[in-house]
Short mmCIF file of C-alpha atoms in Angstrom, two decimals:
data_model
loop_
_atom_site.label_atom_id
_atom_site.label_comp_id
_atom_site.label_asym_id
_atom_site.label_seq_id
_atom_site.Cartn_x
_atom_site.Cartn_y
_atom_site.Cartn_z
CA MET X 1 -119.87 86.56 135.84
CA ALA X 2 -120.94 84.08 138.25
CA ILE X 3 -120.18 82.03 135.28
CA ILE X 4 -117.20 82.94 135.88
CA LYS X 5 -116.57 83.30 139.28
CA ASP X 6 -116.98 79.66 140.16
CA GLN X 7 -114.24 78.08 137.00
CA LEU X 8 -111.95 80.28 139.41
CA ILE X 9 -112.91 78.13 142.55
CA GLU X 10 -112.69 75.25 140.86
CA HIS X 11 -109.57 75.86 139.31
CA ILE X 12 -107.98 77.76 142.61
CA GLU X 13 -109.49 74.31 144.31
CA ASN X 14 -108.16 71.48 142.05
CA LYS X 15 -104.55 72.96 141.18
CA LEU X 16 -103.42 75.93 143.26
CA PRO X 17 -101.59 74.87 146.58
CA ASP X 18 -103.14 75.04 149.78
CA SER X 19 -101.10 78.10 151.24
CA LEU X 20 -102.22 79.84 148.23
CA LYS X 21 -105.99 79.01 148.38
CA THR X 22 -105.82 80.41 151.71
CA HIS X 23 -103.80 83.48 150.76
CA ILE X 24 -106.88 84.14 148.13
CA TYR X 25 -109.71 83.68 150.43
CA ARG X 26 -108.32 86.08 152.60
CA SER X 27 -108.02 87.91 149.66
CA CYS X 28 -111.14 87.96 148.86
CA GLU X 29 -112.55 88.39 152.42
CA VAL X 30 -109.88 91.60 152.49
CA GLY X 31 -111.34 92.88 149.09
CA ARG X 32 -115.07 92.53 149.84
CA LYS X 33 -114.75 94.96 153.18
CA LEU X 34 -112.68 98.03 150.68
CA CYS X 35 -115.30 97.36 148.66
CA GLY X 36 -117.89 98.02 150.72
CA ILE X 37 -115.76 100.53 151.73
CA HIS X 38 -114.91 102.85 149.53
CA SER X 39 -118.05 102.05 147.22
CA VAL X 40 -116.73 99.55 144.47
CA ASP X 41 -117.53 97.42 142.54
CA THR X 42 -117.39 94.11 144.36
CA GLU X 43 -117.97 91.34 142.01
CA LYS X 44 -115.09 92.94 140.05
CA VAL X 45 -112.91 92.82 142.54
CA GLU X 46 -113.40 89.86 144.21
CA ILE X 47 -112.84 88.03 140.32
CA ALA X 48 -109.94 89.67 139.69
CA LEU X 49 -108.41 89.30 143.02
CA LEU X 50 -109.59 85.38 142.41
CA GLY X 51 -108.03 84.95 139.07
CA HIS X 52 -104.95 87.80 139.72
CA ASP X 53 -102.81 84.63 141.12
CA LEU X 54 -103.49 81.22 139.31
CA TYR X 55 -99.44 81.24 138.27
CA ARG X 56 -98.00 82.36 141.63
CA ALA X 57 -96.99 79.26 141.62
CA TYR X 58 -95.45 78.00 138.75
CA SER X 59 -92.16 77.78 138.83
CA ASP X 60 -89.08 80.51 137.69
CA ASN X 61 -88.29 77.45 135.18
CA GLU X 62 -92.60 77.26 133.83
CA MET X 63 -93.12 81.09 133.67
CA LEU X 64 -90.33 81.30 130.78
CA ASN X 65 -91.98 78.45 129.61
CA VAL X 66 -95.50 79.70 129.52
CA ALA X 67 -94.30 82.84 128.43
CA GLU X 68 -92.73 82.44 125.64
CA GLU X 69 -95.45 79.35 124.37
CA LYS X 70 -97.02 82.11 124.80
CA GLU X 71 -95.30 84.70 122.16
CA ILE X 72 -94.82 87.39 125.04
CA GLU X 73 -91.19 89.85 125.66
CA ILE X 74 -89.70 89.26 127.55
CA SER X 75 -87.67 91.52 129.47
CA TYR X 76 -84.42 91.57 130.68
CA VAL X 77 -86.22 91.92 134.31
CA GLU X 78 -88.64 89.46 133.57
CA LYS X 79 -85.38 87.28 132.85
CA ALA X 80 -83.90 87.63 136.09
CA SER X 81 -87.49 88.02 138.60
CA PRO X 82 -89.28 85.23 136.30
CA LEU X 83 -91.93 85.89 138.84
CA LEU X 84 -93.41 89.17 137.45
CA LEU X 85 -95.28 87.60 134.74
CA HIS X 86 -97.68 85.31 137.07
CA GLY X 87 -100.28 88.37 136.55
CA VAL X 88 -99.38 88.53 132.84
CA LEU X 89 -100.30 85.31 132.22
CA ALA X 90 -102.96 85.36 134.90
CA SER X 91 -104.67 88.58 132.35
CA ILE X 92 -103.87 85.79 129.28
CA THR X 93 -106.12 83.22 130.73
CA MET X 94 -108.58 85.77 132.46
CA GLN X 95 -109.43 85.60 129.09
CA GLU X 96 -108.41 82.41 126.83
CA GLN X 97 -109.25 79.85 129.18
CA TYR X 98 -112.39 81.85 131.73
CA ASN X 99 -113.47 84.75 128.52
CA ALA X 100 -113.25 87.60 130.57
CA PHE X 101 -113.13 90.05 129.34
CA ASP X 102 -113.76 93.14 131.11
CA LYS X 103 -110.51 95.56 130.99
CA GLN X 104 -110.84 96.36 135.32
CA ILE X 105 -110.44 93.19 135.57
CA ILE X 106 -107.60 91.95 132.76
CA VAL X 107 -105.54 95.35 133.52
CA THR X 108 -105.69 94.75 137.34
CA ILE X 109 -105.21 91.07 136.96
CA LYS X 110 -101.99 92.40 134.59
CA TYR X 111 -100.30 94.85 136.60
CA HIS X 112 -101.58 93.65 140.03
CA THR X 113 -97.25 93.05 140.91
CA SER X 114 -95.77 96.52 139.84
CA GLY X 115 -98.91 98.61 139.68
CA MET X 116 -98.92 100.84 137.37
CA GLU X 117 -99.48 104.80 136.68
CA GLU X 118 -103.32 105.72 136.58
CA MET X 119 -104.98 103.15 138.82
CA GLU X 120 -108.73 102.82 139.39
CA GLU X 121 -110.19 101.29 142.50
CA VAL X 122 -110.84 98.35 141.66
CA PHE X 123 -107.04 97.74 140.58
CA MET X 124 -106.69 99.64 143.63
CA THR X 125 -109.13 97.59 145.92
CA VAL X 126 -107.37 94.74 144.09
CA LEU X 127 -103.68 95.94 144.45
CA SER X 128 -104.25 96.52 148.60
CA ALA X 129 -106.61 93.28 148.87
CA ASP X 130 -103.86 91.04 147.83
CA LYS X 131 -101.54 93.36 149.78
CA LEU X 132 -103.27 93.12 153.65
CA ASP X 133 -103.98 89.26 153.21
CA PRO X 134 -103.51 88.96 157.52
CA LYS X 135 -101.40 86.58 157.24
CA LYS X 136 -98.74 89.23 155.10
CA ILE X 137 -99.62 91.57 158.77
CA GLU X 138 -98.35 89.04 160.73
CA LYS X 139 -95.11 88.51 158.68
CA ASN X 140 -94.54 92.42 158.09
CA ALA X 141 -95.49 95.11 160.64
CA GLN X 142 -95.15 98.17 157.81
CA LEU X 143 -98.93 96.17 156.53
CA GLU X 144 -101.07 97.35 159.61
CA THR X 145 -100.25 100.61 158.64
CA LYS X 146 -101.59 100.64 155.24
CA ASN X 147 -103.79 98.51 157.26
CA LYS X 148 -105.26 101.40 158.48
CA THR X 149 -104.71 103.80 155.51
CA ALA X 150 -107.05 101.62 153.29
CA GLN X 151 -110.02 102.32 155.46
CA ASN X 152 -110.40 105.27 155.07
CA SER X 153 -109.11 106.20 151.62
CA PHE X 154 -106.01 104.84 149.29
#
């Protein structure tokens, strides 16, 4: 998985805007801390966090176009809010371009925005790390409570 990680970092460095790069790296830092606290697989969490926002900087039209090219069925809700597609698109890219086929990583990336009924520890760690980016906490004080909770349990 080290090769996947290196390829993702290269993609992030060369193709994503600075604000998104720093969010991803801050999320990885939070994710590593949470992995240490909760004994979760750090490598899987880190790869999922590096890959979760590959399409986050795309415009609504770009996301819709890529989804159509990849023959993804687009729901009414996704048409109204194409940002919801960024996890789905990233999960496909992880498989097609980065040969990442670990089910936990792919499912985590795919559903990191919407959540899902049954969430494993890797998923919960990534979801928490993404939301508990220190810059997000600065902008939304309510996240501080969730940050404190995440230090003890999900």
